[in-house]
XYZ file of C-alpha atoms in Angstrom:
261
model
C 6.706 -4.211 -14.928
C 3.522 -3.703 -15.111
C 3.916 -0.921 -17.403
C 3.624 1.543 -14.437
C 6.733 3.437 -14.875
C 5.628 4.377 -18.242
C 2.361 5.919 -17.184
C 2.364 7.215 -13.443
C 4.180 10.313 -13.833
C 1.098 11.210 -15.287
C -0.657 10.967 -12.123
C -0.042 14.124 -10.563
C -3.112 16.099 -8.718
C -2.185 18.566 -11.828
C -2.581 16.030 -14.797
C -5.742 14.487 -12.805
C -7.368 17.781 -12.509
C -7.467 18.128 -16.258
C -8.341 14.821 -17.243
C -11.594 15.729 -14.905
C -11.855 19.016 -16.877
C -11.811 16.877 -20.155
C -14.364 14.118 -18.467
C -16.670 16.817 -17.701
C -16.758 18.761 -20.878
C -16.266 15.789 -23.808
C -17.616 13.248 -21.291
C -20.851 15.447 -20.536
C -21.306 16.276 -24.292
C -21.533 12.852 -25.382
C -23.269 11.491 -22.320
C -25.830 14.020 -23.047
C -26.556 13.185 -26.725
C -26.498 9.345 -25.952
C -29.774 7.929 -25.648
C -30.398 6.480 -22.122
C -30.164 2.745 -21.848
C -26.634 3.010 -23.616
C -25.473 5.853 -21.568
C -23.846 3.881 -19.270
C -21.042 2.785 -22.056
C -19.718 6.223 -22.039
C -18.672 6.369 -18.437
C -17.481 3.342 -18.848
C -14.741 4.067 -21.991
C -14.268 7.262 -19.710
C -13.382 5.314 -16.759
C -11.249 3.102 -18.277
C -9.335 5.828 -19.967
C -8.712 7.804 -17.083
C -7.661 4.743 -14.947
C -5.719 3.444 -17.772
C -3.730 7.218 -18.061
C -2.806 7.652 -14.488
C -2.271 3.852 -13.459
C -1.084 2.129 -16.880
C -1.538 -1.769 -16.831
C -2.937 -1.838 -12.960
C -5.624 -0.426 -14.263
C -6.601 -3.993 -15.221
C -7.070 -4.917 -11.762
C -10.324 -2.998 -12.037
C -11.302 -5.419 -14.824
C -10.426 -8.149 -12.370
C -12.763 -7.303 -9.387
C -15.459 -6.609 -11.614
C -15.086 -10.377 -13.005
C -14.803 -11.704 -9.676
C -17.854 -9.492 -8.611
C -19.794 -10.307 -11.831
C -19.331 -14.440 -11.542
C -19.706 -14.856 -7.745
C -23.015 -12.153 -7.087
C -24.643 -14.519 -9.895
C -23.496 -17.593 -8.119
C -24.700 -16.086 -4.488
C -27.696 -15.289 -5.979
C -28.481 -18.483 -7.296
C -27.778 -19.673 -3.951
C -30.309 -17.275 -2.578
C -32.937 -19.091 -4.872
C -32.127 -22.507 -2.970
C -33.196 -21.569 -0.022
C -37.055 -20.922 -1.851
C -36.850 -24.101 -2.984
C -36.268 -25.681 0.239
C -39.296 -23.687 1.901
C -41.526 -24.873 -1.010
C -40.782 -28.486 -0.135
C -43.947 -30.129 0.704
C -42.149 -33.875 0.857
C -40.180 -33.009 3.631
C -40.238 -32.127 7.617
C -39.849 -29.133 9.028
C -36.747 -30.360 10.926
C -35.416 -31.468 7.966
C -36.278 -28.162 6.340
C -34.435 -26.901 8.786
C -31.092 -29.404 8.484
C -30.853 -28.517 4.769
C -31.063 -24.667 4.926
C -28.389 -25.061 7.649
C -25.849 -27.117 5.163
C -27.219 -24.642 2.307
C -26.037 -21.674 4.470
C -22.380 -23.265 5.184
C -22.074 -23.526 1.933
C -23.099 -19.855 0.725
C -20.998 -18.514 3.230
C -17.979 -20.402 1.715
C -18.850 -18.956 -1.573
C -18.970 -15.555 0.151
C -15.726 -16.086 1.650
C -13.929 -17.411 -1.228
C -15.163 -14.413 -3.508
C -13.864 -12.010 -0.339
C -10.545 -13.410 -0.223
C -10.269 -13.363 -4.284
C -11.321 -9.372 -4.058
C -9.063 -9.016 -0.866
C -5.572 -10.759 -2.306
C -4.646 -7.379 -4.657
C -4.928 -5.520 -1.842
C -2.858 -6.956 0.279
C -0.467 -7.945 -2.351
C 0.515 -4.467 -3.102
C -0.171 -2.956 -0.052
C 2.637 -5.225 1.563
C 4.263 -5.588 -1.298
C 5.201 -1.861 -1.035
C 6.066 -2.164 2.792
C 8.716 -4.626 2.420
C 10.524 -2.839 -0.865
C 10.129 0.367 1.286
C 12.547 -1.302 4.105
C 15.338 -1.293 0.776
C 14.565 2.329 -0.086
C 12.758 1.543 -3.040
C 10.077 3.374 -4.912
C 7.988 0.568 -5.341
C 5.853 1.134 -2.983
C 4.534 4.490 -4.521
C 4.190 3.250 -7.975
C 2.773 -0.389 -7.503
C 0.120 0.638 -5.589
C -3.262 0.170 -8.003
C -5.593 3.712 -8.550
C -8.490 3.695 -5.894
C -8.086 0.108 -4.915
C -9.031 0.143 -1.719
C -12.412 2.178 -2.380
C -13.230 -0.051 -5.631
C -12.358 -3.309 -3.454
C -14.677 -2.407 -0.200
C -17.301 -1.477 -2.449
C -17.225 -4.752 -4.605
C -17.102 -6.926 -0.760
C -19.891 -4.913 -0.045
C -22.113 -5.461 -3.221
C -21.543 -9.244 -2.825
C -22.649 -9.449 1.011
C -25.689 -7.492 -0.327
C -26.525 -10.393 -2.518
C -25.655 -12.897 -0.209
C -28.465 -10.941 2.417
C -31.024 -10.980 -0.129
C -30.705 -7.215 -0.105
C -29.683 -6.660 -3.557
C -30.339 -8.617 -6.967
C -27.319 -9.708 -9.365
C -25.781 -7.597 -11.875
C -26.485 -9.447 -15.319
C -24.744 -6.977 -17.267
C -20.942 -7.411 -17.353
C -20.142 -4.092 -18.907
C -22.239 -2.229 -16.040
C -20.506 -4.420 -13.409
C -17.392 -2.962 -14.830
C -18.915 0.478 -14.447
C -19.775 0.360 -10.919
C -15.950 -1.186 -10.115
C -14.345 1.481 -12.252
C -16.084 4.888 -12.626
C -13.476 7.262 -12.315
C -14.962 9.823 -9.786
C -14.739 7.620 -6.952
C -11.563 5.788 -7.830
C -8.945 8.913 -6.422
C -10.936 9.685 -3.248
C -14.124 7.615 -2.816
C -16.428 7.372 -1.411
C -17.672 3.501 -0.644
C -20.719 3.121 -2.822
C -23.394 0.762 -2.409
C -24.862 -1.114 -5.725
C -28.451 -0.243 -4.505
C -27.956 3.289 -4.016
C -26.081 3.871 -7.045
C -27.644 1.793 -10.111
C -30.402 3.867 -10.835
C -28.754 6.854 -11.591
C -25.091 5.037 -12.580
C -25.932 2.064 -14.095
C -29.563 2.374 -16.049
C -29.380 6.227 -16.826
C -32.290 7.437 -15.086
C -30.547 11.005 -14.564
C -31.618 14.335 -15.320
C -29.465 16.608 -17.267
C -30.595 20.076 -17.017
C -28.997 23.609 -16.175
C -29.742 23.517 -12.713
C -27.939 20.339 -12.239
C -25.048 21.545 -14.418
C -24.241 24.622 -12.473
C -24.706 22.303 -9.001
C -22.266 20.022 -9.832
C -19.752 23.160 -10.577
C -20.353 24.684 -7.494
C -19.768 21.358 -5.635
C -16.383 20.566 -7.684
C -15.477 24.540 -7.178
C -16.100 23.998 -3.083
C -14.142 20.330 -3.049
C -11.293 22.242 -5.002
C -11.055 25.124 -2.676
C -10.984 22.826 0.509
C -8.673 20.827 -1.399
C -5.969 23.778 -2.688
C -6.783 26.414 -0.398
C -7.602 24.506 3.311
C -5.737 20.808 2.895
C -2.694 21.894 1.115
C -1.853 24.724 3.223
C -2.202 22.526 6.506
C -0.767 20.051 4.566
C 2.549 22.013 5.040
C 2.299 22.333 8.553
C 1.600 18.944 9.394
C 4.510 17.822 7.363
C 6.746 20.600 9.621
C 4.914 19.384 12.931
C 5.004 15.888 12.552
C 8.854 15.763 11.246
C 10.704 13.993 14.333
C 13.576 16.511 14.287
C 11.892 19.547 14.218
C 12.687 20.576 17.761
C 9.195 21.895 18.345
C 7.455 21.666 21.528
C 4.799 19.443 22.647
C 2.167 21.783 21.467
C 3.190 22.222 17.665
C 3.142 18.594 17.784
C -0.822 18.588 19.112
C -1.339 21.080 16.771
C -0.057 19.337 13.865
C -2.063 15.925 14.977
C -5.327 17.923 14.801
C -4.323 19.793 11.291
C -3.621 16.533 9.941
């Protein structure tokens, strides 16, 4: 079901680290030689391949989120334009303008609420489905959780809210919308991203590829791996033991375990 069991065994940290190394090598070379306006296509392909290898068919949830963002983003942006039309009208009084704008605002709120609900439905479905099946000792709670669903769902919601508030324009390219949702470095560990902050470099290719940037990126990755492999993984062993209810340790060990967590 969902095609996940055939793929998810590949979703180990070592395999993901291998994917990251492959992307950094092959992806960097391809990205370097592709012309600026088309660089985003390289990132889309790499992101979908990586998500597909790790999550299997559940990677299609990225496409679902991108479709919701694309169409509702344009719909909400058109709604913002209607407020300007009302303000520009000279054939109605100020009170009538306020009434029309209040009515329009209610419609926009319903549109935004519908879009956010559509984005949250998969998150709630997979989260609560996992909780229910875990009561029966099933591994379905582990398998049926799409890669990065919390991160890309909240980033997508933020994108729609920014459009509704008039802080961002709607993306007109559906492939770029898919890239914003599926960009692979953000799927596993986040962070939540804002369209306004990431669009110039990620979607439009406005990035300078240089030796200094390359070394800086490798150093950041290296420090991240040190924190993950040397610090976090070692603390994880202690946390698992300290927070085990049957360990018989004193309260101070449990407190240290909470702090380490």
